[in-house]
Amino acid sequence: MNYLIFFFLSISVVNAEYIIGNVVDINTNIPLENVNVFIHDLDVGTVTDENGNFQISSLQAGEYFLSASLIGYKMYSRNIIIENKNGFLYSKRGECE
């Protein structure tokens, strides 16, 4: 079974809160296209582009359950916490599910 490796960053720009990230194969470090990235609590998601990049918009501070899946790979799932500090949103990784 292949594994995904997942990087993400939360950014706040003039009331447009979003997370951006990149998904690559953990063994080859090759970016993965068409990975489904989903935030279950909000019922929103997206798909990675040809460079493994994704963006999910319209987020607020809180704790969310995020997953990433692609056929042939083990699903990546994790709680993430987005905190509002000094007007900026920051993401912290939670425990792996």
mmCIF file of C-alpha atoms in Angstrom:
data_model
loop_
_atom_site.group_PDB
_atom_site.id
_atom_site.type_symbol
_atom_site.label_atom_id
_atom_site.label_comp_id
_atom_site.label_asym_id
_atom_site.label_seq_id
_atom_site.Cartn_x
_atom_site.Cartn_y
_atom_site.Cartn_z
ATOM 1 C CA MET A 1 0.000 0.000 0.000
ATOM 2 C CA ASN A 2 1.319 3.457 -0.913
ATOM 3 C CA TYR A 3 1.130 6.370 1.507
ATOM 4 C CA LEU A 4 0.313 10.041 1.075
ATOM 5 C CA ILE A 5 2.297 12.755 2.783
ATOM 6 C CA PHE A 6 0.407 15.939 3.437
ATOM 7 C CA PHE A 7 1.534 19.502 4.034
ATOM 8 C CA PHE A 8 -0.789 22.387 4.763
ATOM 9 C CA LEU A 9 -0.750 25.993 5.844
ATOM 10 C CA SER A 10 -3.558 28.248 6.949
ATOM 11 C CA ILE A 11 -3.657 31.824 5.790
ATOM 12 C CA SER A 12 -5.916 34.791 6.468
ATOM 13 C CA VAL A 13 -5.990 37.582 3.921
ATOM 14 C CA VAL A 14 -8.493 40.408 4.468
ATOM 15 C CA ASN A 15 -11.303 38.216 5.781
ATOM 16 C CA ALA A 16 -10.666 35.485 3.193
ATOM 17 C CA GLU A 17 -9.635 32.557 5.375
ATOM 18 C CA TYR A 18 -8.387 29.442 3.646
ATOM 19 C CA ILE A 19 -5.947 26.583 3.932
ATOM 20 C CA ILE A 20 -3.525 25.670 1.209
ATOM 21 C CA GLY A 21 -1.530 22.484 0.998
ATOM 22 C CA ASN A 22 0.417 20.029 -1.078
ATOM 23 C CA VAL A 23 0.087 16.240 -1.324
ATOM 24 C CA VAL A 24 2.982 14.015 -2.443
ATOM 25 C CA ASP A 25 3.829 10.310 -2.469
ATOM 26 C CA ILE A 26 5.711 9.606 0.778
ATOM 27 C CA ASN A 27 8.199 7.256 -0.933
ATOM 28 C CA THR A 28 8.991 9.198 -4.105
ATOM 29 C CA ASN A 29 8.137 12.765 -3.045
ATOM 30 C CA ILE A 30 6.283 13.118 -6.373
ATOM 31 C CA PRO A 31 3.262 15.485 -6.242
ATOM 32 C CA LEU A 32 -0.067 13.686 -6.577
ATOM 33 C CA GLU A 33 -2.824 14.956 -8.848
ATOM 34 C CA ASN A 34 -6.568 14.363 -8.290
ATOM 35 C CA VAL A 35 -6.310 13.624 -4.565
ATOM 36 C CA ASN A 36 -9.668 14.251 -2.859
ATOM 37 C CA VAL A 37 -9.175 16.583 0.127
ATOM 38 C CA PHE A 38 -12.265 16.920 2.316
ATOM 39 C CA ILE A 39 -13.245 18.689 5.546
ATOM 40 C CA HIS A 40 -15.998 16.495 6.980
ATOM 41 C CA ASP A 41 -17.318 18.957 9.565
ATOM 42 C CA LEU A 42 -18.126 21.535 6.889
ATOM 43 C CA ASP A 43 -18.972 19.129 4.072
ATOM 44 C CA VAL A 44 -16.532 20.922 1.742
ATOM 45 C CA GLY A 45 -13.625 19.658 -0.281
ATOM 46 C CA THR A 46 -11.494 19.973 -3.361
ATOM 47 C CA VAL A 47 -9.109 18.033 -5.601
ATOM 48 C CA THR A 48 -5.355 18.572 -5.940
ATOM 49 C CA ASP A 49 -3.993 20.045 -9.166
ATOM 50 C CA GLU A 50 -1.223 18.588 -11.347
ATOM 51 C CA ASN A 51 1.376 19.811 -8.815
ATOM 52 C CA GLY A 52 -0.400 18.261 -5.817
ATOM 53 C CA ASN A 53 -1.598 21.663 -4.582
ATOM 54 C CA PHE A 54 -5.017 22.421 -3.130
ATOM 55 C CA GLN A 55 -6.918 25.262 -1.460
ATOM 56 C CA ILE A 56 -10.082 25.239 0.656
ATOM 57 C CA SER A 57 -11.698 28.614 1.306
ATOM 58 C CA SER A 58 -14.232 30.113 3.718
ATOM 59 C CA LEU A 59 -12.842 28.682 6.948
ATOM 60 C CA GLN A 60 -13.025 30.102 10.431
ATOM 61 C CA ALA A 61 -11.120 29.297 13.591
ATOM 62 C CA GLY A 62 -12.066 25.882 14.963
ATOM 63 C CA GLU A 63 -11.261 22.181 14.967
ATOM 64 C CA TYR A 64 -11.965 20.168 11.837
ATOM 65 C CA PHE A 65 -11.618 16.579 10.611
ATOM 66 C CA LEU A 66 -9.723 16.533 7.311
ATOM 67 C CA SER A 67 -9.049 13.591 4.998
ATOM 68 C CA ALA A 68 -7.175 13.050 1.744
ATOM 69 C CA SER A 69 -7.727 10.018 -0.466
ATOM 70 C CA LEU A 70 -6.578 8.644 -3.788
ATOM 71 C CA ILE A 71 -7.132 5.194 -5.293
ATOM 72 C CA GLY A 72 -4.106 2.988 -4.589
ATOM 73 C CA TYR A 73 -3.093 4.977 -1.494
ATOM 74 C CA LYS A 74 -3.912 4.657 2.170
ATOM 75 C CA MET A 75 -6.336 7.401 3.256
ATOM 76 C CA TYR A 76 -4.803 10.242 5.234
ATOM 77 C CA SER A 77 -7.073 11.595 7.962
ATOM 78 C CA ARG A 78 -6.368 13.987 10.784
ATOM 79 C CA ASN A 79 -7.955 16.509 13.107
ATOM 80 C CA ILE A 80 -6.682 19.995 12.403
ATOM 81 C CA ILE A 81 -7.058 23.046 14.613
ATOM 82 C CA ILE A 82 -7.223 26.511 13.102
ATOM 83 C CA GLU A 83 -6.573 29.219 15.687
ATOM 84 C CA ASN A 84 -7.062 32.958 15.420
ATOM 85 C CA LYS A 85 -4.042 34.759 16.870
ATOM 86 C CA ASN A 86 -3.506 38.476 16.373
ATOM 87 C CA GLY A 87 -5.879 38.568 13.401
ATOM 88 C CA PHE A 88 -4.209 35.679 11.554
ATOM 89 C CA LEU A 89 -5.387 32.089 11.331
ATOM 90 C CA TYR A 90 -2.873 29.351 12.108
ATOM 91 C CA SER A 91 -3.252 25.612 11.563
ATOM 92 C CA LYS A 92 -1.956 23.024 13.994
ATOM 93 C CA ARG A 93 -1.996 19.329 13.282
ATOM 94 C CA GLY A 94 -4.006 17.229 15.665
ATOM 95 C CA GLU A 95 -3.793 13.526 16.366
ATOM 96 C CA CYS A 96 -3.723 11.224 13.364
ATOM 97 C CA GLU A 97 -6.904 9.183 12.944
#
